[in-house]
Coordinates of C-alpha atoms and ligand atoms in Angstrom, one line a residue:
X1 CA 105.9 78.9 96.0
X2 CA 103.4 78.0 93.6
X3 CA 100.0 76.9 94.9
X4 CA 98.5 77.0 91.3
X5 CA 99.3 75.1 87.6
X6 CA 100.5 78.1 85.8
X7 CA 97.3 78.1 83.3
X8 CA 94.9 77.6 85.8
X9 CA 97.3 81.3 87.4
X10 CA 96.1 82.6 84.0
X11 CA 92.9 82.1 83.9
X12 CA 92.0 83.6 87.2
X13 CA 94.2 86.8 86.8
X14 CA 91.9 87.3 83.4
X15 CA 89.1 86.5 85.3
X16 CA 89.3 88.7 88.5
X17 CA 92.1 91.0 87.8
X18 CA 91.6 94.6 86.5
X19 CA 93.2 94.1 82.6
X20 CA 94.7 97.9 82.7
X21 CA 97.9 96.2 84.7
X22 CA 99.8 94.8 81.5
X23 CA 101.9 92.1 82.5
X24 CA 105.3 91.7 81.4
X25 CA 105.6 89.7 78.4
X26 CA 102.2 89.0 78.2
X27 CA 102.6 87.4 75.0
X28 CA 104.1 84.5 77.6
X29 CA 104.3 86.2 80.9
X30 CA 106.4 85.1 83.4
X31 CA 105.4 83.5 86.9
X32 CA 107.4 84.5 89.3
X33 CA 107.6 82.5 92.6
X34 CA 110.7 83.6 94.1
X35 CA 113.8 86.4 94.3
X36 CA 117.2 86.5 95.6
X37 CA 119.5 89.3 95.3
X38 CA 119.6 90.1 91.3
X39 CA 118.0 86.8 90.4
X40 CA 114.3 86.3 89.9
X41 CA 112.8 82.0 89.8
X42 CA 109.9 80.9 87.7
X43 CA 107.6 78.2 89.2
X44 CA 109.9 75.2 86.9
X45 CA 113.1 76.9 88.8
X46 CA 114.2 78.9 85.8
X47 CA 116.9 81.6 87.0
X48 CA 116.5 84.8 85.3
X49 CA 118.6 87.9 85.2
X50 CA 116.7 90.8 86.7
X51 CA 117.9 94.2 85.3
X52 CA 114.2 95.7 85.9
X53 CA 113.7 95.6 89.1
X54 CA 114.5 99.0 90.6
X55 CA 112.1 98.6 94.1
X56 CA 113.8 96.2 95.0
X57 CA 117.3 98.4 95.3
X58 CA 119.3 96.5 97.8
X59 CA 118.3 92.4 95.9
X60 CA 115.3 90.5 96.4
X61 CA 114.5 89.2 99.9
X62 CA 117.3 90.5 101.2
X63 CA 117.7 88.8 104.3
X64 CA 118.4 91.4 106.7
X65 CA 115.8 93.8 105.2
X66 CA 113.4 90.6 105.8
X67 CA 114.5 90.5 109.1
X68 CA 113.7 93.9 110.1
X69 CA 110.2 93.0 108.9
X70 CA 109.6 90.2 110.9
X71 CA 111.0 91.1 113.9
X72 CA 109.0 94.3 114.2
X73 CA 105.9 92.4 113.1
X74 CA 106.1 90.0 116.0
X75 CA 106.6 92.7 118.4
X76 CA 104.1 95.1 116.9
X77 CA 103.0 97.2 113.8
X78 CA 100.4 100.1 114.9
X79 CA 100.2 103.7 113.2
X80 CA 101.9 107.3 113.8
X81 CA 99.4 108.6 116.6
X82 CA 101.6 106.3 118.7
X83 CA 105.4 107.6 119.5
X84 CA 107.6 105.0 118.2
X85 CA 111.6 105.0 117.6
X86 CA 111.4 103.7 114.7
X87 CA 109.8 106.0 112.9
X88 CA 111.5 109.2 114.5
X89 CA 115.2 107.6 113.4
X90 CA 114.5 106.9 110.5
X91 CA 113.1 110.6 109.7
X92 CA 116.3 112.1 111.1
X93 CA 118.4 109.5 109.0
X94 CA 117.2 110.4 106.0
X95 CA 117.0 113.5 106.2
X96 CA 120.8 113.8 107.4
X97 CA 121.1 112.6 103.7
X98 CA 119.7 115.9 102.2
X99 CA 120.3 119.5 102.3
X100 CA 120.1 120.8 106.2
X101 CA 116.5 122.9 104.9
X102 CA 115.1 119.9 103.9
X103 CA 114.1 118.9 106.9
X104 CA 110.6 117.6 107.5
X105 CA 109.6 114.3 106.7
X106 CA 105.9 113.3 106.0
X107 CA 105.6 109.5 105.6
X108 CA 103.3 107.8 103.1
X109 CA 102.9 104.2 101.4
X110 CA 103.8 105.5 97.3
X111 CA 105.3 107.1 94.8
X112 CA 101.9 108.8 94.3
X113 CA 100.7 110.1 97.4
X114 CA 104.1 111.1 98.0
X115 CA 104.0 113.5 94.8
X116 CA 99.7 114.0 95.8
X117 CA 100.7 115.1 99.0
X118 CA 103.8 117.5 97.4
X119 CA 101.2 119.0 96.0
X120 CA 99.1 119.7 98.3
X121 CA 102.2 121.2 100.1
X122 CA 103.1 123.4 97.1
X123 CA 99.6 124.7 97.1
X124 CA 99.3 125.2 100.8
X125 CA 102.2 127.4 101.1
X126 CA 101.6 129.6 97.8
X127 CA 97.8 129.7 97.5
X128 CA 98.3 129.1 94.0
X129 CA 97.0 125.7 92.2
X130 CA 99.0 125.0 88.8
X131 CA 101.4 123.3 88.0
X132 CA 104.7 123.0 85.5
X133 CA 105.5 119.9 84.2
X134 CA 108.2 118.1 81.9
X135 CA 106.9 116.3 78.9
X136 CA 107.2 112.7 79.3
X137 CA 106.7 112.8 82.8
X138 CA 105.5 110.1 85.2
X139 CA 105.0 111.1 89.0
X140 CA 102.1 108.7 89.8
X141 CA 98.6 107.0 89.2
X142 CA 96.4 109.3 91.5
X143 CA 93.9 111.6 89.8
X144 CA 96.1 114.8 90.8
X145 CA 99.2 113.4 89.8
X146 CA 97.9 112.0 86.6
X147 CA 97.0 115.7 85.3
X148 CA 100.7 115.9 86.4
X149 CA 101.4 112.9 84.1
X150 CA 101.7 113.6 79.9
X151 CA 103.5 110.3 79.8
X152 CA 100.0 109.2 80.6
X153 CA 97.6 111.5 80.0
X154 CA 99.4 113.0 76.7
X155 CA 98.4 110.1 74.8
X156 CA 95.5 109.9 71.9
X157 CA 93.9 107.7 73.1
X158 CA 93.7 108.8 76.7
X159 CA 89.7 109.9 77.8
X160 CA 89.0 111.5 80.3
X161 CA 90.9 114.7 79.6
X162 CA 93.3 114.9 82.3
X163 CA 94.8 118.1 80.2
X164 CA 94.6 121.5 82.0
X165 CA 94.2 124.8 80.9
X166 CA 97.5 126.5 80.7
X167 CA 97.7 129.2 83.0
X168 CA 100.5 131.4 84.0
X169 CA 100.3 131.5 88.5
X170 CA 101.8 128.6 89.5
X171 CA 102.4 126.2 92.9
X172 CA 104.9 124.5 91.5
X173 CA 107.3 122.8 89.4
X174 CA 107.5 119.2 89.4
X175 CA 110.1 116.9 87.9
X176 CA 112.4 113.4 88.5
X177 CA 116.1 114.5 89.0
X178 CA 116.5 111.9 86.1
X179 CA 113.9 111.1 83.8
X180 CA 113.3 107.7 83.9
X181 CA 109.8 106.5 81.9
X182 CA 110.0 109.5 79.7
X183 CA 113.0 107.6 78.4
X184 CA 116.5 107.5 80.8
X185 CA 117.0 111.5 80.2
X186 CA 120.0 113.1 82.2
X187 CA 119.5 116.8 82.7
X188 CA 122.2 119.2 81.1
X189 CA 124.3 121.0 83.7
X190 CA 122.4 123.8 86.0
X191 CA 119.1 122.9 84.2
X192 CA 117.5 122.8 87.4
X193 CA 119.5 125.8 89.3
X194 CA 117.6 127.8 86.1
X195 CA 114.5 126.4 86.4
X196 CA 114.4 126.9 90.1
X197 CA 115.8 130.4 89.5
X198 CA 112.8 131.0 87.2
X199 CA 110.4 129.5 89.7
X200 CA 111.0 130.8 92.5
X201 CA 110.7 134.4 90.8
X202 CA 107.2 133.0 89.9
X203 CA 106.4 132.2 93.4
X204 CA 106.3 128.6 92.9
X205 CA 107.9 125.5 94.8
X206 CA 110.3 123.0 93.2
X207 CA 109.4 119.6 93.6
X208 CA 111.9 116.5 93.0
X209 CA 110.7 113.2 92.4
X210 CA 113.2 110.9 93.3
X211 CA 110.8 107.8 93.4
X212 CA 112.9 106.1 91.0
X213 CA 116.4 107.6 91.0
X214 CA 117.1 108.2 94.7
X215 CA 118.7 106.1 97.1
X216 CA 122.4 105.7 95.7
X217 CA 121.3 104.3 92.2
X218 CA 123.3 107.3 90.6
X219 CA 126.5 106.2 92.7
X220 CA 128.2 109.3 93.7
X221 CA 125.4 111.3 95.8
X222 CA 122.2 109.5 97.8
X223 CA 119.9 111.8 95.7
X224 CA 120.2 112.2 91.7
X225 CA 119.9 115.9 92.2
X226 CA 122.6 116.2 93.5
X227 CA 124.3 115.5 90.4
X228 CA 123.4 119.0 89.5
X229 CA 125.4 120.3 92.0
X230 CA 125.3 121.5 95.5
X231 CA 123.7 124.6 95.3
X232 CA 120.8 123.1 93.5
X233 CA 118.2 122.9 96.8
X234 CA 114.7 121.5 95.9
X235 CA 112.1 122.8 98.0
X236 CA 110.3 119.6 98.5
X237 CA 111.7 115.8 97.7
X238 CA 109.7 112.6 97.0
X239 CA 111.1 109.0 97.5
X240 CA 109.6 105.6 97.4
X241 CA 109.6 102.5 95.5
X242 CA 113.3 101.4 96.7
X243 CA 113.0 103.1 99.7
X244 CA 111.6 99.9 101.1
X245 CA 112.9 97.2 99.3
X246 CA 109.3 96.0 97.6
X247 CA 107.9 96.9 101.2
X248 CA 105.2 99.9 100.4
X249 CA 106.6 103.1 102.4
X250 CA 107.3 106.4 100.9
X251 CA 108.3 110.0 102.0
X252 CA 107.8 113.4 101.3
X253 CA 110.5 115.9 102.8
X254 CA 110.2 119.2 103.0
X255 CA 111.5 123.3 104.9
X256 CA 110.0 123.7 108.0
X257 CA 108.3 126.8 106.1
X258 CA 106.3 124.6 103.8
X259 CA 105.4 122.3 106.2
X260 CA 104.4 125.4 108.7
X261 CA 102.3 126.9 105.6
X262 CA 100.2 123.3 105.3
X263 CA 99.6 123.7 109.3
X264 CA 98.3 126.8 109.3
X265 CA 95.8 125.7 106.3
X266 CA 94.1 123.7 109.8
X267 CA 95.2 120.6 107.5
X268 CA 95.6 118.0 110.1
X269 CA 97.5 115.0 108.3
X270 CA 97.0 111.4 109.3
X271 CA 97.8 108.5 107.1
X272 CA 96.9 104.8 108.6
X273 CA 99.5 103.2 107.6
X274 CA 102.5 105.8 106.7
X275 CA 105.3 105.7 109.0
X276 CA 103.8 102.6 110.8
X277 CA 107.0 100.5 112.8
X278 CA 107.3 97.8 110.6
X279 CA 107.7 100.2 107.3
X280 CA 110.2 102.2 109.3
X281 CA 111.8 99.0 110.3
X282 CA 112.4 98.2 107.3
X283 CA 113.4 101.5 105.8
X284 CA 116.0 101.9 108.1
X285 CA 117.4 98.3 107.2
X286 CA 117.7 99.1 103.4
X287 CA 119.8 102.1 104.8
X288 CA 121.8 99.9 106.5
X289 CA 122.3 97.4 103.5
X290 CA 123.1 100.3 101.5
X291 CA 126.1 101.3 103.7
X292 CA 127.0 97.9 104.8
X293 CA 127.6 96.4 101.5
X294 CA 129.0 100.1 100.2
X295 CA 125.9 99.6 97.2
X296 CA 126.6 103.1 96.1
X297 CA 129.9 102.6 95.7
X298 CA 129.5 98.9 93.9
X299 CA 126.9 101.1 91.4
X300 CA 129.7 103.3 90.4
X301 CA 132.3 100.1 89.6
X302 CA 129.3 98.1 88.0
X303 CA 127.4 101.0 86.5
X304 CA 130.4 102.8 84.5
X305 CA 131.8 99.7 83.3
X306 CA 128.0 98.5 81.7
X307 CA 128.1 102.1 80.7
X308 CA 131.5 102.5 78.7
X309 CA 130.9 99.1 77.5
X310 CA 127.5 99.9 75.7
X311 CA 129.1 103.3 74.6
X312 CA 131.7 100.3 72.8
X313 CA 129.0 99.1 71.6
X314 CA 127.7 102.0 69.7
X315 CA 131.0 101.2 66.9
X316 CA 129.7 97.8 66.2
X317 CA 126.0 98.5 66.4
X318 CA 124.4 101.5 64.6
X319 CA 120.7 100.8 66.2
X320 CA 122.5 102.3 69.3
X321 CA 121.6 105.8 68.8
X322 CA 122.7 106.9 72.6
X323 CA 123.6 106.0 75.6
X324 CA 123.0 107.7 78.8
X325 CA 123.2 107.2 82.2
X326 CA 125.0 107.4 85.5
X327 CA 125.5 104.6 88.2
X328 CA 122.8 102.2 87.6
X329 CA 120.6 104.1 85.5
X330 CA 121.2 103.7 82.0
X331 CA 119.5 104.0 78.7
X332 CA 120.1 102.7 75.5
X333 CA 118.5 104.8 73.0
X334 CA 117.7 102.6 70.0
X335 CA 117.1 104.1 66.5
X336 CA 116.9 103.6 62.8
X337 CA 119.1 106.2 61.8
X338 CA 121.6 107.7 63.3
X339 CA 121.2 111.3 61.9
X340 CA 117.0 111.1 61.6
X341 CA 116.9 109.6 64.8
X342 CA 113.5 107.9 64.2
X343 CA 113.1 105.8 67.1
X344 CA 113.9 101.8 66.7
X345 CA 110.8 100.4 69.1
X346 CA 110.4 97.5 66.9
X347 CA 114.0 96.3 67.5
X348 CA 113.8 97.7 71.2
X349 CA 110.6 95.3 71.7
X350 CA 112.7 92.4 69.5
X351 CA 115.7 92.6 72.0
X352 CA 113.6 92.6 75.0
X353 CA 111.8 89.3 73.9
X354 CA 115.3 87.7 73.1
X355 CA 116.9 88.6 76.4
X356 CA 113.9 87.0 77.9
X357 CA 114.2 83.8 76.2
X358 CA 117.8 84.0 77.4
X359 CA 116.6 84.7 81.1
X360 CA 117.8 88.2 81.2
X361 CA 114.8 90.5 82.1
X362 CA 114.5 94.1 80.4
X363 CA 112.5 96.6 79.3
X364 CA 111.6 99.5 77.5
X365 CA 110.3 102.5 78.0
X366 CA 110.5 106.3 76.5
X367 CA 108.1 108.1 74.3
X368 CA 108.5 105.5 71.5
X369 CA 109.2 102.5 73.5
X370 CA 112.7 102.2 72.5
X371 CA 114.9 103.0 75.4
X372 CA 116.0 99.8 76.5
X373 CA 116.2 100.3 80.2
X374 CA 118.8 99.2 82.3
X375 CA 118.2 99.5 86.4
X376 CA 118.8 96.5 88.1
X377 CA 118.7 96.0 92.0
X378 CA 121.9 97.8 93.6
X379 CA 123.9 94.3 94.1
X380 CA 124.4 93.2 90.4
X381 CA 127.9 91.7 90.1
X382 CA 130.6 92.3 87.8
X383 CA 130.0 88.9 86.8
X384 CA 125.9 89.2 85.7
X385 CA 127.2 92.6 84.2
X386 CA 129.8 90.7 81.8
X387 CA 127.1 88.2 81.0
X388 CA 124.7 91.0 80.2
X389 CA 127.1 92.5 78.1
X390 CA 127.9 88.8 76.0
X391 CA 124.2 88.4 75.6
X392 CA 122.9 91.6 74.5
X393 CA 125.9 91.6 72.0
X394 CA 125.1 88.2 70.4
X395 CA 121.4 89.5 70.4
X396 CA 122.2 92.7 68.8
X397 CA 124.4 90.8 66.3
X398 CA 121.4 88.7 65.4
X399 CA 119.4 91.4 64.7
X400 CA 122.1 93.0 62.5
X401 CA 121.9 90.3 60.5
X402 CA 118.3 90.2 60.6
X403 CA 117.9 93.7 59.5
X404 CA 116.7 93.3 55.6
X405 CA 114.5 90.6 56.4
X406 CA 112.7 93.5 59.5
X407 CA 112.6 96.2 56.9
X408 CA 110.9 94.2 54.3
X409 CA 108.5 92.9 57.5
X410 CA 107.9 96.4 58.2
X411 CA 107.0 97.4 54.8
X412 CA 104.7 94.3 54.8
X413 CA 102.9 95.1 58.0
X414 CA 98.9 95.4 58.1
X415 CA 97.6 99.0 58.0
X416 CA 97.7 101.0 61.3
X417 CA 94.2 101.9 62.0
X418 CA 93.8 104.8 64.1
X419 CA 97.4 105.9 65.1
X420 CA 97.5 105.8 68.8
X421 CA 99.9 104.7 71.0
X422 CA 100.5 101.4 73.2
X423 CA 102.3 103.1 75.7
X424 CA 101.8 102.9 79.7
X425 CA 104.6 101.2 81.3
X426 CA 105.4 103.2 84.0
X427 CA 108.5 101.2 84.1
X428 CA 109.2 98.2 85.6
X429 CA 107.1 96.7 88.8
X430 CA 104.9 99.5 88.8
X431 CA 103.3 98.6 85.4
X432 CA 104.6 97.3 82.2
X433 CA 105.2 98.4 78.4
X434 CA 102.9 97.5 76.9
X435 CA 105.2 95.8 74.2
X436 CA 102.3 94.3 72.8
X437 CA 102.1 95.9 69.5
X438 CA 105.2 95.6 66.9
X439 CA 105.7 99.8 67.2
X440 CA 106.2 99.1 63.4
X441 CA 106.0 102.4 61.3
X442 CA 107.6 105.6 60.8
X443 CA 108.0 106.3 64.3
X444 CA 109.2 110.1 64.6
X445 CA 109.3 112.2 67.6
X446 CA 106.3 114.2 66.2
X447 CA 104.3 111.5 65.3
X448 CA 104.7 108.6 67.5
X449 CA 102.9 105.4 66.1
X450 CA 101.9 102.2 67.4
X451 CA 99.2 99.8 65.9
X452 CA 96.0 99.1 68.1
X453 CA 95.9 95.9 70.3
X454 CA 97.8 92.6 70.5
X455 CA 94.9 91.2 68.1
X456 CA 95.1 93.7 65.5
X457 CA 98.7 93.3 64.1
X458 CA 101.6 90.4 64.9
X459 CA 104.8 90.6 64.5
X460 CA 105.4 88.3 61.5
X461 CA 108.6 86.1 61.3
X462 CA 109.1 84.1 58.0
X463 CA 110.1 80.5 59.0
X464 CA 113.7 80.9 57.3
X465 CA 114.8 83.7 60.3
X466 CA 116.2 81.5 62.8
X467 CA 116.7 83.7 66.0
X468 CA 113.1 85.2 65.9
X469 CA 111.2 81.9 66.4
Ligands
PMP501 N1 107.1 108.9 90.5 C1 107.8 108.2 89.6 C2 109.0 108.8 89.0 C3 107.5 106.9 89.3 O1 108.3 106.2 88.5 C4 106.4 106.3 89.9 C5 106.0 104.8 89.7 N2 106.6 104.3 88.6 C6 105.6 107.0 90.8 C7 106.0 108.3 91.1 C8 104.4 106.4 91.5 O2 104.8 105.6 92.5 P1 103.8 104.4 93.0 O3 103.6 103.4 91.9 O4 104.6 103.9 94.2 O5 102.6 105.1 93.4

């Protein structure tokens, strides 16, 4: 519902909001004022497409995961020092969904102190401190998980020198079973039994972040590790975001062993609001939607026909470099050229503009901001898939068309001062890519580029290009 004219929205959120949170769009952000399933409704009633959203994994407001919410609040909502049903079936439901060791389940309210608090584990049970990371990574906007964060700390322009000496004892390894904001990246087979292998030899734990790709999106298994195969047996696993539909609950599961080690530290661990009825309550109901309306299964029919159809896609479109994904995580990796591979974030940012004005919401993530990203709530229909597909096509088309009139832009765009990057969009609801800046340039892997600020540099459109006004 909006209580507020749009502008006046505007004007506050400049004046009493923090300006780190980018919004979406924000060269014409959106106001959202209500969600249904896959479909998100601005404040004039507009209907939009939402292929972002990943929280909320089973649609918006789904009713029965409201339900749960509201029925528990009426009765009650209290914290974890009090025995409550709630809280102890959900811990063995979810943990009947992993391997039999991974047993002990420490409830939190994010991604972040799910992945602080792994941490903490890892360092409890081998008296070490370090870490190993992936590049790219994300695992969460907490000072410790930030020096566990390149995707956010690696940057140029980043102060406060999250970096860490390198050293060579380590607590752990930490990664997502898929990497999601370092750019949709699908592991090659037994990456992780190796890596754990080599770990383990080290004395280290393996962490799995599965904030964004747990919870069915991958189709076939309830955890994306599992793609890796059966013997591949994380020693600790974090989930959130979907976990509670857009409600804020999070877990961190781990072996009796680990959790043993972080007792006998004397740690006593008490978190006001993790585990509390009403975020069990509605935990346990987004399990229930997920098995009810078989969501796992519907990713696997929806997600491999959006995939093979943008693999299709690659013979009539050359800026599709890649495509990778499984279930309802997929990636389409946009480039210039297909053999240098330099990454297409200008068209990437174009296409995510033009899908807006034609109510489908995307975005983009990866090192270079041109993975266009495609994870939608669970319940996306064949139907909104097909339209998906007719719209990115006749968007890709016009920028096909378009393509002499970008390279000349390109050629004619202002100077890049000092060559740093735009980039911090931990994906979708959690922040936003910072599409901002044209990405214009030489992009390579080794030197990624992106121009200042919004004010520095536009993306100009000569009046005679029709589909860019
Ligand atoms: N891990 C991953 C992989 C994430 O994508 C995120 C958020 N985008 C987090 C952790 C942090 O989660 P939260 O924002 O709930 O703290």
């Amino acid at each position: 519902m909006e209580t507020l004219p749009k502008n006046t929205t505007v004007k506050k959120r400049k004046q009493f909001i923090g300006d780190t949170c980018k919004l979406h769009y924000s060269d014409s952000p959106l106001k959202i004022v209500r969600g249904e399933g896959q479909y998100l409704y601005d404040e004039k009633g507009g209907k939009y497409l939402d292929c972002i959203n990943n929280v909320a994994h089973v649609g918006h407001s789904h009713p029965d995961v409201v339900e749960a919410g509201v029925k528990q609040m009426r009765l009650l909502n209290t914290n974890s020092r009090f025995l409550h049903d709630n809280l102890v079936e959900y811990a063995e439901r979810i943990t009947s969904t992993l391997p039999e060791k991974l047993c002990i389940c420490f409830m939190v309210n994010s991604g972040s102190e799910a992945n602080d608090l792994a941490l903490r584990l890892a360092r409890a049970h081998t008296g070490h401190h370090d870490a190993i990371v992936l590049d790219h990574a994300y695992h969460g906007h907490v000072s410790t998980v930030m020096d566990l964060s390149p995707y956010k700390f690696n940057q140029p322009w980043a102060k406060g020198n999250h970096h860490k000496e390198w050293v060579h004892v380590i607590a752990a390894f930490i990664a997502e079973s898929l990497q999601s904001c370092g750019g949709q990246i699908i592991p090659p087979p037994d990456y992780f039994k190796n890596v754990f292998k080599y770990v383990h030899e080290a004395g280290g734990v393996c962490i799995l972040d599965e904030v964004q790709v747990g919870f069915g999106r991958v189709g076939s298994h309830m955890w994306a590790f599992q793609l890796q195969g059966s013997d591949v047996i994380p020693d600790i696993v974090t989930m959130g975001k979907p976990m509670g539909n857009g409600h804020p609950v999070a877990a961190v599961i781990t072996t009796t062993e680990i959790a043993a080690s972080f007792a006998a530290g004397g740690y006593q661990y008490f978190n006001t609001y993790g585990g509390n009825p009403v975020s069990c309550a509605i935990a346990n109901a987004v399990l229930d939607v997920i098995k009810k309306e078989d969501l796992m299964g519907h990713a696997i029919t929806v997600g491999n026909f959006l995939r093979d159809e943008f693999i299709k896609m690659m013979d009539e479109f050359e800026v599709i470099g890649d495509v990778r994904g499984v279930g309802m995580f997929i990636g389409l990796d946009l480039v210039r050229n297909r053999s240098t591979k330099t990454p297409a974030t200008i068209e990437a940012r174009h296409i995510v503009k033009r899908l807006k004005e034609k109510y489908i919401l995307l975005s983009s993530d990866g090192p270079h901001n041109n993975v266009l990203k495609f994870k939608p709530p669970m319940c996306l229909s064949m139907e909104d898939a097909r339209h998906l597909l007719c719209t990115l096509r006749d968007v890709l088309q016009e920028l096909k068309d378009l393509e002499p009139e970008i390279i000349a832009l390109m050629h004619r765009e202002p100077k890049m001062r000092t060559r740093k990057r735009a980039h911090s969009s931990e994906d979708d609801d959690d922040e936003v890519q910072s599409t901002t800046s044209s990405g214009i340039g030489v992009s390579t892997a080794s030197s990624p580029v992106e121009p200042d600020s919004d004010s520095d540099i536009h993306f100009r459109v000569p009046e005679k290009v029709p589909c860019l006004e």
